[in-house]
Coordinates of C-alpha atoms and ligand atoms in Angstrom, one line a residue:
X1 CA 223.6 -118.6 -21.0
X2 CA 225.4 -120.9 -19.1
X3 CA 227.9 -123.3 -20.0
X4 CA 229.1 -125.2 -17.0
X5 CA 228.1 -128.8 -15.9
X6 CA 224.8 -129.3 -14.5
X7 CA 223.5 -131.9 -12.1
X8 CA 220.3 -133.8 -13.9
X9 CA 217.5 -132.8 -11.4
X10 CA 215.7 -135.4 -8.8
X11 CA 212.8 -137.1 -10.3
X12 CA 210.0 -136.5 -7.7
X13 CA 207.2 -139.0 -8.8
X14 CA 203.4 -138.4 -9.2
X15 CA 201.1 -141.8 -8.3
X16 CA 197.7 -140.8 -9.4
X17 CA 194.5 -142.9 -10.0
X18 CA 193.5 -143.4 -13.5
X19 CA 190.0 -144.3 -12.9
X20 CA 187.4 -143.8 -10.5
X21 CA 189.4 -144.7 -7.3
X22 CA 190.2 -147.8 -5.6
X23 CA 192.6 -148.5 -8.3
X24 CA 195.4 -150.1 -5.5
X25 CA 197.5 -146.6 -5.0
X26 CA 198.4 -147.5 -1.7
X27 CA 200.0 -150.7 -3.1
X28 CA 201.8 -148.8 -5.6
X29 CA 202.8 -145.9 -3.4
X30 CA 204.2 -148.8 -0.8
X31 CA 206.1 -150.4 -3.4
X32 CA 207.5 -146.8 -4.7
X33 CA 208.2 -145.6 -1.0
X34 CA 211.9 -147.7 -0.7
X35 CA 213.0 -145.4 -3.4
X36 CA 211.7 -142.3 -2.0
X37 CA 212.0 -139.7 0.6
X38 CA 209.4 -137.9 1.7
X39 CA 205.4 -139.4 0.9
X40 CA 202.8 -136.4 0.3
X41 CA 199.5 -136.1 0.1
X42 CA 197.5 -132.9 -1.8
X43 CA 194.2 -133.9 -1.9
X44 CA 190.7 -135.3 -0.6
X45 CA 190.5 -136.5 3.2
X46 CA 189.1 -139.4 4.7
X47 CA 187.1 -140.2 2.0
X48 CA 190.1 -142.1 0.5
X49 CA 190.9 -145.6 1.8
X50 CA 194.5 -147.0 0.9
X51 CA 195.3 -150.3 1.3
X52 CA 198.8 -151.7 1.9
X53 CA 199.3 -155.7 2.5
X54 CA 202.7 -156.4 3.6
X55 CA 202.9 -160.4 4.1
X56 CA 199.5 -161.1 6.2
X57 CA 198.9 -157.9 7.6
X58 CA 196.8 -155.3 6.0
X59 CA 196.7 -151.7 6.8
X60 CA 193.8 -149.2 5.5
X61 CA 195.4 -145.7 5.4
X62 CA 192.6 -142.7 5.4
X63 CA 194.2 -139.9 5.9
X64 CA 198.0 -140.4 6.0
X65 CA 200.3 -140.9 3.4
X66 CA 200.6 -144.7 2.6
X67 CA 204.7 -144.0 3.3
X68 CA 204.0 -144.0 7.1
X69 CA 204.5 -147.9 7.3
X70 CA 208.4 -147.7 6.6
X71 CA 209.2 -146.0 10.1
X72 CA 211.9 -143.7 8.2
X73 CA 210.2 -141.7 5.7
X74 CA 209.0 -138.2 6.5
X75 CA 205.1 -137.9 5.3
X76 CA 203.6 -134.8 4.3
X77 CA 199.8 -134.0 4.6
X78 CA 199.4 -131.0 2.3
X79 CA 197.5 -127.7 2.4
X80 CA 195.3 -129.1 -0.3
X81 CA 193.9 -132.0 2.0
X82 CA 191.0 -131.7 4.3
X83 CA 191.8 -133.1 8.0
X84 CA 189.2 -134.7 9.8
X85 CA 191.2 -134.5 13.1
X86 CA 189.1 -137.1 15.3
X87 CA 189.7 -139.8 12.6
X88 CA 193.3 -138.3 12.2
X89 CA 193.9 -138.9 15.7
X90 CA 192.5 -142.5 15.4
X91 CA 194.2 -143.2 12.7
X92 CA 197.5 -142.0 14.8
X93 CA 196.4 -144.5 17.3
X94 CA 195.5 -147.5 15.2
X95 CA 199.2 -147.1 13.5
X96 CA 201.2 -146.9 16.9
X97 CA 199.0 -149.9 18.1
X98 CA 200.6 -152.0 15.5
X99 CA 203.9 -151.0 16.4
X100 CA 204.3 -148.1 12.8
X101 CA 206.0 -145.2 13.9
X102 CA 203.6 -141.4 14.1
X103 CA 205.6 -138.9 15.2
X104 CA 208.0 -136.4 14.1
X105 CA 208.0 -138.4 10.8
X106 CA 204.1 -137.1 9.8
X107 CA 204.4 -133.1 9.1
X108 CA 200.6 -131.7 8.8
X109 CA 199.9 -128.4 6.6
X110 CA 198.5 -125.9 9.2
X111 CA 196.6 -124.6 5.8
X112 CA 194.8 -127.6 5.6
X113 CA 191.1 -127.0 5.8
X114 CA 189.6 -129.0 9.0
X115 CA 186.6 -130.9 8.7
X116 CA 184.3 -130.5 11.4
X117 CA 181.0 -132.6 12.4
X118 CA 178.9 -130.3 11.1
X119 CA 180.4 -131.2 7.3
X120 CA 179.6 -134.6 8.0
X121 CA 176.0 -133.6 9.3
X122 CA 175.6 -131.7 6.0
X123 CA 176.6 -133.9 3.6
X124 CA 174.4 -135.9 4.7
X125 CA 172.0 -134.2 5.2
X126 CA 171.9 -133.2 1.8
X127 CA 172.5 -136.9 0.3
X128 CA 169.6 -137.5 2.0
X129 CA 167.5 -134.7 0.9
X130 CA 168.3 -135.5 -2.8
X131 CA 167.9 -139.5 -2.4
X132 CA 164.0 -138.3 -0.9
X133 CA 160.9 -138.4 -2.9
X134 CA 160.3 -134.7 -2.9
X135 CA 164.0 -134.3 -4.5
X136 CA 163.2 -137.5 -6.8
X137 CA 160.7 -135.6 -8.7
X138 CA 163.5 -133.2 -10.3
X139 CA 165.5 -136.6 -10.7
X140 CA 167.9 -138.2 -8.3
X141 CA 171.3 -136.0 -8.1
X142 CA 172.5 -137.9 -5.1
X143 CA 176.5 -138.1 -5.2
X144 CA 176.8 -141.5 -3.0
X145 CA 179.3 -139.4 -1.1
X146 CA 181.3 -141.4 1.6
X147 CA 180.0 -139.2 4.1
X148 CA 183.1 -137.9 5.0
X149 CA 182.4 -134.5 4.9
X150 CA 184.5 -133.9 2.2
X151 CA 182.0 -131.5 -0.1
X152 CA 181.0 -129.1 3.0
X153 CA 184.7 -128.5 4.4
X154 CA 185.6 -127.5 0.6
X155 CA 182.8 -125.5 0.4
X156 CA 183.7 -123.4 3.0
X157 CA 187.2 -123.3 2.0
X158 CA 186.3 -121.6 -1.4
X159 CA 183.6 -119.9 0.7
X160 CA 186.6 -118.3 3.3
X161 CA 184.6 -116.9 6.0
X162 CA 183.0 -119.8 7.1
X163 CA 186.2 -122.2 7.1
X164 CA 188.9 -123.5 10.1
X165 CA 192.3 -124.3 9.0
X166 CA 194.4 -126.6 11.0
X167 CA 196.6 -124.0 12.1
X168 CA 193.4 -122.2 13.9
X169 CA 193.0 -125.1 15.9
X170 CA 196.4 -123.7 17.9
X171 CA 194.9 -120.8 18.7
X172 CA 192.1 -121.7 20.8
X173 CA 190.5 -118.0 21.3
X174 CA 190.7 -117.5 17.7
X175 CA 189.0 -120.8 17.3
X176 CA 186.4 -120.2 19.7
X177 CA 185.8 -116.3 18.2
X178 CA 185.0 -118.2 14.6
X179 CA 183.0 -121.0 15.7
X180 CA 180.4 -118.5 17.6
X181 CA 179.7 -117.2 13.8
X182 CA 180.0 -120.2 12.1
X183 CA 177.7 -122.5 14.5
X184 CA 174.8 -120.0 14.2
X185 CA 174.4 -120.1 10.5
X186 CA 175.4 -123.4 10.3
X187 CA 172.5 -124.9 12.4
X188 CA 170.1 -122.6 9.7
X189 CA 172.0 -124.3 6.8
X190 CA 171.1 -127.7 8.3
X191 CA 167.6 -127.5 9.0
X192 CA 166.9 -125.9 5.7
X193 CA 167.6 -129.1 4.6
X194 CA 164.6 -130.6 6.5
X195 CA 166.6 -132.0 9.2
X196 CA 165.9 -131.0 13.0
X197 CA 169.3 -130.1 14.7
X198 CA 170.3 -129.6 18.4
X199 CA 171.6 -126.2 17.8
X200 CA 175.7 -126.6 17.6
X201 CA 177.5 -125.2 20.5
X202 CA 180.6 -123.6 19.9
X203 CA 181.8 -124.1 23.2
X204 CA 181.7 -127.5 23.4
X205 CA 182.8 -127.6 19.6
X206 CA 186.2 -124.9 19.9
X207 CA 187.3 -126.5 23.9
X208 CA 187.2 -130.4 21.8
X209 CA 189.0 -129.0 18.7
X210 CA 191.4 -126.9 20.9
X211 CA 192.1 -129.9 22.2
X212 CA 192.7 -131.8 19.1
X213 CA 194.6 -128.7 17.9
X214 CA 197.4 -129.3 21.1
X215 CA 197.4 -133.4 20.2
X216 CA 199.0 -132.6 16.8
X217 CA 201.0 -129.4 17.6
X218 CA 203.9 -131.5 17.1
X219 CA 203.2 -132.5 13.9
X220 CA 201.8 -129.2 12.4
X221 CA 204.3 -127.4 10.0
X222 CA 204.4 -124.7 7.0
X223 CA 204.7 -127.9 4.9
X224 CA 205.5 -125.5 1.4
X225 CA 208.6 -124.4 3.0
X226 CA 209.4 -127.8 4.6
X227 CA 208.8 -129.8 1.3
X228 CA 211.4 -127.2 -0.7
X229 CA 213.9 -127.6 1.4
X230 CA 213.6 -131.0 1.6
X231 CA 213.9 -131.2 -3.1
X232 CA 216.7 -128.1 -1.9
X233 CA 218.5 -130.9 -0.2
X234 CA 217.9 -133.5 -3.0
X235 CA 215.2 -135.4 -1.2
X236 CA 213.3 -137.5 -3.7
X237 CA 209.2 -136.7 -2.6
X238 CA 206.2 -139.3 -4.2
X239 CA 203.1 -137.3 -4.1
X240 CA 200.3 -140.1 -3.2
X241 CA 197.4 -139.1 -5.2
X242 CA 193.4 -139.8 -3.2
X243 CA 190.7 -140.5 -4.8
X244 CA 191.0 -140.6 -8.7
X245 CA 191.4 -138.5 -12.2
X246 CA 187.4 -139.4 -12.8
X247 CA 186.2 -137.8 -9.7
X248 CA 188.0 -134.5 -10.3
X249 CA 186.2 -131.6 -9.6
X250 CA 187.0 -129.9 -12.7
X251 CA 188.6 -132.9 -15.1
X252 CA 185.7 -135.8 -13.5
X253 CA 182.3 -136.6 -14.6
X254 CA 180.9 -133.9 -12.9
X255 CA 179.2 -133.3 -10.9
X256 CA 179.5 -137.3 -9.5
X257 CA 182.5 -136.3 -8.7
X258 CA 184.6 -135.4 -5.3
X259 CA 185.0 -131.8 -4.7
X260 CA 189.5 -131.5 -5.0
X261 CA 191.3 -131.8 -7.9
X262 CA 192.5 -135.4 -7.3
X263 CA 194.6 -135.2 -10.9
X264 CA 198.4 -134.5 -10.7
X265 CA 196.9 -131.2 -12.0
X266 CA 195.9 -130.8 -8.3
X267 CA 199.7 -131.1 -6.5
X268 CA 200.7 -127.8 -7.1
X269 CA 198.2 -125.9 -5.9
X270 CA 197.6 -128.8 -2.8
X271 CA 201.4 -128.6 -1.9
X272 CA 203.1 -125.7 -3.3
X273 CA 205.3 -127.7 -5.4
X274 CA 205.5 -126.6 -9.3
X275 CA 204.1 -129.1 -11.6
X276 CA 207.7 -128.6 -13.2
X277 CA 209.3 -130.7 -10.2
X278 CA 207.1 -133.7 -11.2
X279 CA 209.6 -136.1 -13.5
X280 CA 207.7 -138.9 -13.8
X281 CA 203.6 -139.8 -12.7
X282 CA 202.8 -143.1 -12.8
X283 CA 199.0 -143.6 -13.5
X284 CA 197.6 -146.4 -11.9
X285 CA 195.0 -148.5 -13.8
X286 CA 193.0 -151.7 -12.6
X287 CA 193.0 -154.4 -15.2
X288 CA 188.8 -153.5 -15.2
X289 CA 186.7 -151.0 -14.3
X290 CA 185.2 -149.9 -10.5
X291 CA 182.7 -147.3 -9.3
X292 CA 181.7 -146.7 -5.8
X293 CA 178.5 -144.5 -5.4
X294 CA 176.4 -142.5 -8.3
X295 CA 177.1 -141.7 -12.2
X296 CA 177.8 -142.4 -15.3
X297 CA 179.8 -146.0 -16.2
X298 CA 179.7 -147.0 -19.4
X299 CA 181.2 -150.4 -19.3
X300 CA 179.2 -150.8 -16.4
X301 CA 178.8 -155.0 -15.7
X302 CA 175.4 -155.4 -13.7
X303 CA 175.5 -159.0 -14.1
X304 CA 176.3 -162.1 -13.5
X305 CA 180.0 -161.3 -15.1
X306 CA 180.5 -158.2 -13.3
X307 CA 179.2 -159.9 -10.2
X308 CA 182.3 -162.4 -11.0
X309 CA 184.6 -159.5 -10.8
X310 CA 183.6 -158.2 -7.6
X311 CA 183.9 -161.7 -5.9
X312 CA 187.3 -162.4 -7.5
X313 CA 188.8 -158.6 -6.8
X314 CA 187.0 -158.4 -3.7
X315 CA 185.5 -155.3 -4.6
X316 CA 184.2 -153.8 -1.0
X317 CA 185.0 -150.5 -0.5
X318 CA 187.7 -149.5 2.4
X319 CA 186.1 -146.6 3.9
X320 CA 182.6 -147.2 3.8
X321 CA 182.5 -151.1 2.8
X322 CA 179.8 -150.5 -0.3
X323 CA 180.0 -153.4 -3.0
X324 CA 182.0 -151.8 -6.1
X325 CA 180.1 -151.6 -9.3
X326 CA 182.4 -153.5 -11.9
X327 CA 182.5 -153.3 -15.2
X328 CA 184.9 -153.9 -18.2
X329 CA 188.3 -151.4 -19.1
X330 CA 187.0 -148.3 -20.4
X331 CA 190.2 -146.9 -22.7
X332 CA 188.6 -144.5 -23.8
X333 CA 187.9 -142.8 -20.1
X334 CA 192.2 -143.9 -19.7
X335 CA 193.7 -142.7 -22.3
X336 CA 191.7 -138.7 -21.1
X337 CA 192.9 -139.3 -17.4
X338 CA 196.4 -140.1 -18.3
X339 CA 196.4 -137.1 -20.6
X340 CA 194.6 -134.7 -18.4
X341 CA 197.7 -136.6 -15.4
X342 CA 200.9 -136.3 -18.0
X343 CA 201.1 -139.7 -17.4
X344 CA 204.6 -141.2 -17.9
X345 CA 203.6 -144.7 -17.2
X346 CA 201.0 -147.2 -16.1
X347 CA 200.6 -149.6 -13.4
X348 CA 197.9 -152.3 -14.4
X349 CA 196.7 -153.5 -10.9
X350 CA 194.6 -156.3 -10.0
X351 CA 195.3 -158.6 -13.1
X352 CA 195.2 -161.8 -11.8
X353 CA 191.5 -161.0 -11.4
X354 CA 190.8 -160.9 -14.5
X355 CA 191.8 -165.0 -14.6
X356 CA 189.4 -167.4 -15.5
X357 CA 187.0 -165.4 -18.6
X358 CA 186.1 -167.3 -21.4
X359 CA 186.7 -163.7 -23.3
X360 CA 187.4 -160.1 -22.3
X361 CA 186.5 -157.0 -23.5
X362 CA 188.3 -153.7 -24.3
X363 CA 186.4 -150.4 -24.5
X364 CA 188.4 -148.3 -27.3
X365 CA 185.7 -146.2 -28.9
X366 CA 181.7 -144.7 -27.6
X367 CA 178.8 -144.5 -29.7
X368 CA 176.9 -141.2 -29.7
X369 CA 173.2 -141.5 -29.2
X370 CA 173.2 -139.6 -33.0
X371 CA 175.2 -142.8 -34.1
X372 CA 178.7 -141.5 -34.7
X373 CA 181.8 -142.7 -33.3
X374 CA 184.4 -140.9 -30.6
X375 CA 187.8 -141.9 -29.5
X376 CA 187.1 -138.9 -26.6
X377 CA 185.9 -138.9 -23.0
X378 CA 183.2 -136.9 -22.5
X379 CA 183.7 -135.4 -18.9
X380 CA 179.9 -134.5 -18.2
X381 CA 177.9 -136.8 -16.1
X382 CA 174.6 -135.8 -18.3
X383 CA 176.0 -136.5 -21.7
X384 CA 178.1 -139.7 -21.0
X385 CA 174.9 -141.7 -19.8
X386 CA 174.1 -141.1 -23.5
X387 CA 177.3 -143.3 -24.8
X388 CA 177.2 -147.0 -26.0
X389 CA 180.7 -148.4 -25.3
X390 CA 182.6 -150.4 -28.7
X391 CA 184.5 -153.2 -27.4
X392 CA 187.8 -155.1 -28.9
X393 CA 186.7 -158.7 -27.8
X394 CA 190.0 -160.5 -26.6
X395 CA 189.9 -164.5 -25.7
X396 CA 190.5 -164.7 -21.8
X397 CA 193.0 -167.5 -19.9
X398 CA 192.7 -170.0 -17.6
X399 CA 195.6 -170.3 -15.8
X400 CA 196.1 -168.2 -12.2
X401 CA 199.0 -165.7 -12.7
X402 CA 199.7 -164.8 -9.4
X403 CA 203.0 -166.5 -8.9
X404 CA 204.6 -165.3 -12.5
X405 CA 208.1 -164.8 -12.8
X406 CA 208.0 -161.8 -15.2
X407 CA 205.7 -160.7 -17.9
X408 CA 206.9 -163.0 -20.5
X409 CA 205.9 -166.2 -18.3
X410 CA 202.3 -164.9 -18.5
X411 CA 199.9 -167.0 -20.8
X412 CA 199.7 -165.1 -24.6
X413 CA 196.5 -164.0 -24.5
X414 CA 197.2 -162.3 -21.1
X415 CA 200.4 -160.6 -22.6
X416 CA 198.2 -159.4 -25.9
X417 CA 196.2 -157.7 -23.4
X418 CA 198.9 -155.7 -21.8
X419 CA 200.2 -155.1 -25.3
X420 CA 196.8 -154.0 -26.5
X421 CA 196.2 -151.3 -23.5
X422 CA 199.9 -149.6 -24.4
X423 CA 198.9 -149.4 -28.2
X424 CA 196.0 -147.7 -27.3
X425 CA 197.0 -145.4 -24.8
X426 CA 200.8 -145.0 -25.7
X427 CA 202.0 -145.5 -22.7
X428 CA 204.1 -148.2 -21.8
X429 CA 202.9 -150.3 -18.6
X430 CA 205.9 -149.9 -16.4
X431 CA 203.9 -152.6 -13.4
X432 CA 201.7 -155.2 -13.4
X433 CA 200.2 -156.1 -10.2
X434 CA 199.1 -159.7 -9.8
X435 CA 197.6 -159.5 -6.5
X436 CA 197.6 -157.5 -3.3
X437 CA 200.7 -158.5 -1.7
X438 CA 204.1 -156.6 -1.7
X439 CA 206.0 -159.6 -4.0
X440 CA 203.3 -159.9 -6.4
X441 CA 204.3 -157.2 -8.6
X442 CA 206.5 -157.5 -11.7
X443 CA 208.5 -153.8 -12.3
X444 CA 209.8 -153.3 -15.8
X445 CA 208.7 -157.0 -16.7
X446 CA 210.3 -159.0 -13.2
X447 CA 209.3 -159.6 -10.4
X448 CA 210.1 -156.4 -7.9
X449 CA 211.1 -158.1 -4.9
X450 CA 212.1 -162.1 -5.0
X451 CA 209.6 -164.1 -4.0
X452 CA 212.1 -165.7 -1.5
X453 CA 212.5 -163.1 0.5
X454 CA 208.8 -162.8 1.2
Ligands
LIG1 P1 193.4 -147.5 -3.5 O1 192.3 -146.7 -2.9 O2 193.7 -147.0 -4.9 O3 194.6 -147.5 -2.7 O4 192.8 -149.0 -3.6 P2 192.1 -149.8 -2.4 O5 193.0 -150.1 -1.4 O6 190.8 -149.0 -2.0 O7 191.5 -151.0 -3.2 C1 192.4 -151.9 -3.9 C2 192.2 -153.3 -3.3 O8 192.8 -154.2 -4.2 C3 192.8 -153.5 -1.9 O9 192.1 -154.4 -1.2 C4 194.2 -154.1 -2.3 O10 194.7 -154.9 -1.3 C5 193.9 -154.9 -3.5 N1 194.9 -155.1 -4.5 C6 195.8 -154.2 -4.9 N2 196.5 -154.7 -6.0 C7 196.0 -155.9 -6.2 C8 196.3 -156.9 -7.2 O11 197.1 -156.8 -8.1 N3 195.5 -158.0 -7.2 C9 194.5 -158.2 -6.2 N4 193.8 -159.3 -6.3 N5 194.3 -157.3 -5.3 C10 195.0 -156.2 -5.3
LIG2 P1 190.5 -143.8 -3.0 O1 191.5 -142.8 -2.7 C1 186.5 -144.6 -4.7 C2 183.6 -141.3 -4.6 C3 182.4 -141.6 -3.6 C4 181.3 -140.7 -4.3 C5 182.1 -139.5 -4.8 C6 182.0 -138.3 -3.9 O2 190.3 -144.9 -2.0 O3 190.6 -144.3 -4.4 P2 182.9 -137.7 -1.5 O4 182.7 -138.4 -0.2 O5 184.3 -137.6 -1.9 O6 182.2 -136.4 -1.6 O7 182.2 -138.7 -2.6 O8 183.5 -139.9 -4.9 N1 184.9 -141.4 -3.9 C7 185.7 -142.5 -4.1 N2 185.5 -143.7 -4.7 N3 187.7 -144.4 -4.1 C8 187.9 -143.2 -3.4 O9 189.1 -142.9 -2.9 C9 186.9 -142.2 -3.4 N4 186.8 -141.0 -2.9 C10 185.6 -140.5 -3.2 O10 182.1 -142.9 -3.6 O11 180.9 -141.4 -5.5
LIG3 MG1 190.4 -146.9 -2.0

């Protein structure tokens, strides 16, 4: 046992979606980056869409962590992401075009699984297969996948001998040996799902990856090691969590659901970080509900109110631009994520859309279809359709509260709200967003950055 004086350790920080994504991470993550190192992502791929405004400009980040804007921060793309190189590289290029630093500052895992065109033929392929009459007859499992690809590459990543890691595409013979295999099967795959494919060439295919491959040689890195010696040297690292807790693989309402564990539960395994080195996670919760694509929503709005909501929080999606379904806060689906996430603290986004309702509603309890009561999410897809959601009924306010001082200037009812969501999940709301803009955040109560210097 030791008895001399020890340092307190860095607090790296987890930011993790609470909901079903979209739940303004990048804002968050932005906001959390000053105080940071090093920004990594573990999970998901282009499928996410992070959105950071900074006065009038708006960036959507896809692939890279949200960190890149500040110029100075290293970002990580962990082994636990799936790179879609071509957008990658575009994304590279939209960035520089604005005048944001790419370079030496973005590290990419060469264990992170590529994603290749043929994922994106397959998924969706299948999406379309399932969405067809002959797969309607068995009922409609259609995901509403982004398209991305995202399904396939993990797929093959848990399959092993059909996959491509990034670090194959820097070995262009390798490359080419694997892609002779893997195009031959893969055409079979795709027609067997009723679609007629040129046969891929894996020529064509391993000469344009190779390619890719050399364009981000200088950013390829064994990210495990780097990221340890970076907490080594008492770097302070954000991991940027994609997607959300509700579209886990294993912890989501399966299977409408993303295929990576998008929970903090996925960072060590999607960076090689212990779980231990995570301090504090910050689960971030929209003042409401959202869903993009399929499955279950029990305080699903579709209506005229939860029309209201998508107008006012501008619910379009960033990757794929498909109106939100919106719907009232579901505590009850909260109070599991930030369980399953260790959640330290909450970040209530997008409350100043909630501005302007006669009366609010709170989902703390479901119905069971045999009539009893449950205070617990049911993570299933097949049995939560079956729940009827019991609301607290709350009066709403008039007043806009995007220029509020601190939480205390906000009008009482707005303020019972907040008050009501810690009760119920225990948590105390560390920020409350009050609309998409750097300066209209309040941290600990105040605002986080004076509005003067805006
Ligand atoms: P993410 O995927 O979790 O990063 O979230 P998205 O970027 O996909 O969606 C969140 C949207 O809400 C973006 O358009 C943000 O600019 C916007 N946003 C974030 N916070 C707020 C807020 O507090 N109020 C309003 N009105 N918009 C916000
Ligand atoms: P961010 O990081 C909202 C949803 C898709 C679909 C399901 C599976 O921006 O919060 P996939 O393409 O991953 O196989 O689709 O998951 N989905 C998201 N919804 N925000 C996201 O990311 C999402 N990432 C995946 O709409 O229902
Ligand atoms: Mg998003």
């Amino acid at each position: 046992m030791t008895t001399g004086h020890r340092t307190a350790p860095t607090v790296h920080t987890a930011v993790v979606g609470l909901q079903w994504g979209d739940e303004g991470k990048g804002k968050i993550v932005d906001l959390l980056t000053s105080e940071h190192d090093v920004i990594v992502r573990y999970n998901g791929g282009a499928n996410a869409g992070h959105t950071v405004q900074v006065g009038t400009e708006r960036y959507a980040l896809h692939l890279i962590p949200s960190g890149i804007l500040y110029g100075d921060k290293t970002c990580v793309i962990g082994n636990g992401v799936v790179v879609d190189p071509e957008k990658l590289l575009q994304e590279i290029d939209t960035l520089r075009a604005r005048g944001i630093r790419v370079g030496t500052n973005l590290r990419i895992s060469d264990r992170a699984h590529v994603v290749m065109p043929y994922h994106k033929e397959q998924d969706a392929a299948l999406e379309e297969y399932l969405t067809s009459k002959t797969a309607h007859d068995q009922g409609n499992l259609s995901i509403g996948t982004t398209r991305r690809g995202i399904g396939p590459a993990y797929a093959d990543k848990v399959r092993r001998s059909m996959a491509i890691r990034v670090g194959d595409l820097l070995d262009p013979e390798y490359l080419r040996s694997r892609l002779h295999v893997i195009c031959k099967l893969r055409t079979a795959e795709i027609e067997a799902l009723g679609v007629k494919t040129a046969p891929l060439d894996p020529e064509a295919l391993a000469t344009r990856y190779a390619e890719f491959g050399e364009r981000l040689r200088p950013h390829v890195d064994d990210t495990v090691y780097a990221l340890h010696d970076s907490i080594r040297a008492g770097r302070r690292i954000l991991f940027e969590g994609a997607n959300a807790s509700l579209l886990d693989i294993d912890h989501g309402t399966f299977p409408y659901v993303t295929s990576s564990n998008c929970s903090t539960l996925g960072i060590p395994a999607g960076t090689g970080v212990p779980g231990a080195a995570i301090g504090r996670v910050l689960g971030i919760m929209k003042a409401y509900s959202t869903r993009v694509g399929a499955g279950p929503f029990p305080t699903e709005l579709d209506n005229e109110l939860g029309h209201r909501i998508r107008e006012r929080g501008r619910e379009y999606g960033t990757t794929t631009g498909r109106p939100r379904r919106c719907g009232w806060l579901d505590l009850v689906a909260v109070r599991y994520s930030a369980m399953v996430c260790g959640a330290t603290g909450i970040a209530c986004t997008l409350f100043d859309v909630l501005s302007g309702f006669d009366e609010i509603k709170l989902c703390v309890r479901y119905r069971l279809p045999d009539g009893t009561e449950t205070d617990r999410f049911i993570p299933d897809a097949h049995r939560l359709e079956g729940v009827t959601p019991i609301y607290e009924t709350m009066p709403g306010w008039s007043d806009e509260i995007r220029d509020a001082a601190d939480r205390d200037s906000l009008p009482a009812t707005a303020r019972k709200y907040l008050s009501r969501i810690e009760e119920v999940t225990g948590i105390p709301i560390e920020v409350v967003s009050l609309g998409p803009e750097r300066t209209q955040t309040l941290v600990d109560g105040r605002r986080a950055i004076a509005l003067a210097t805006a």
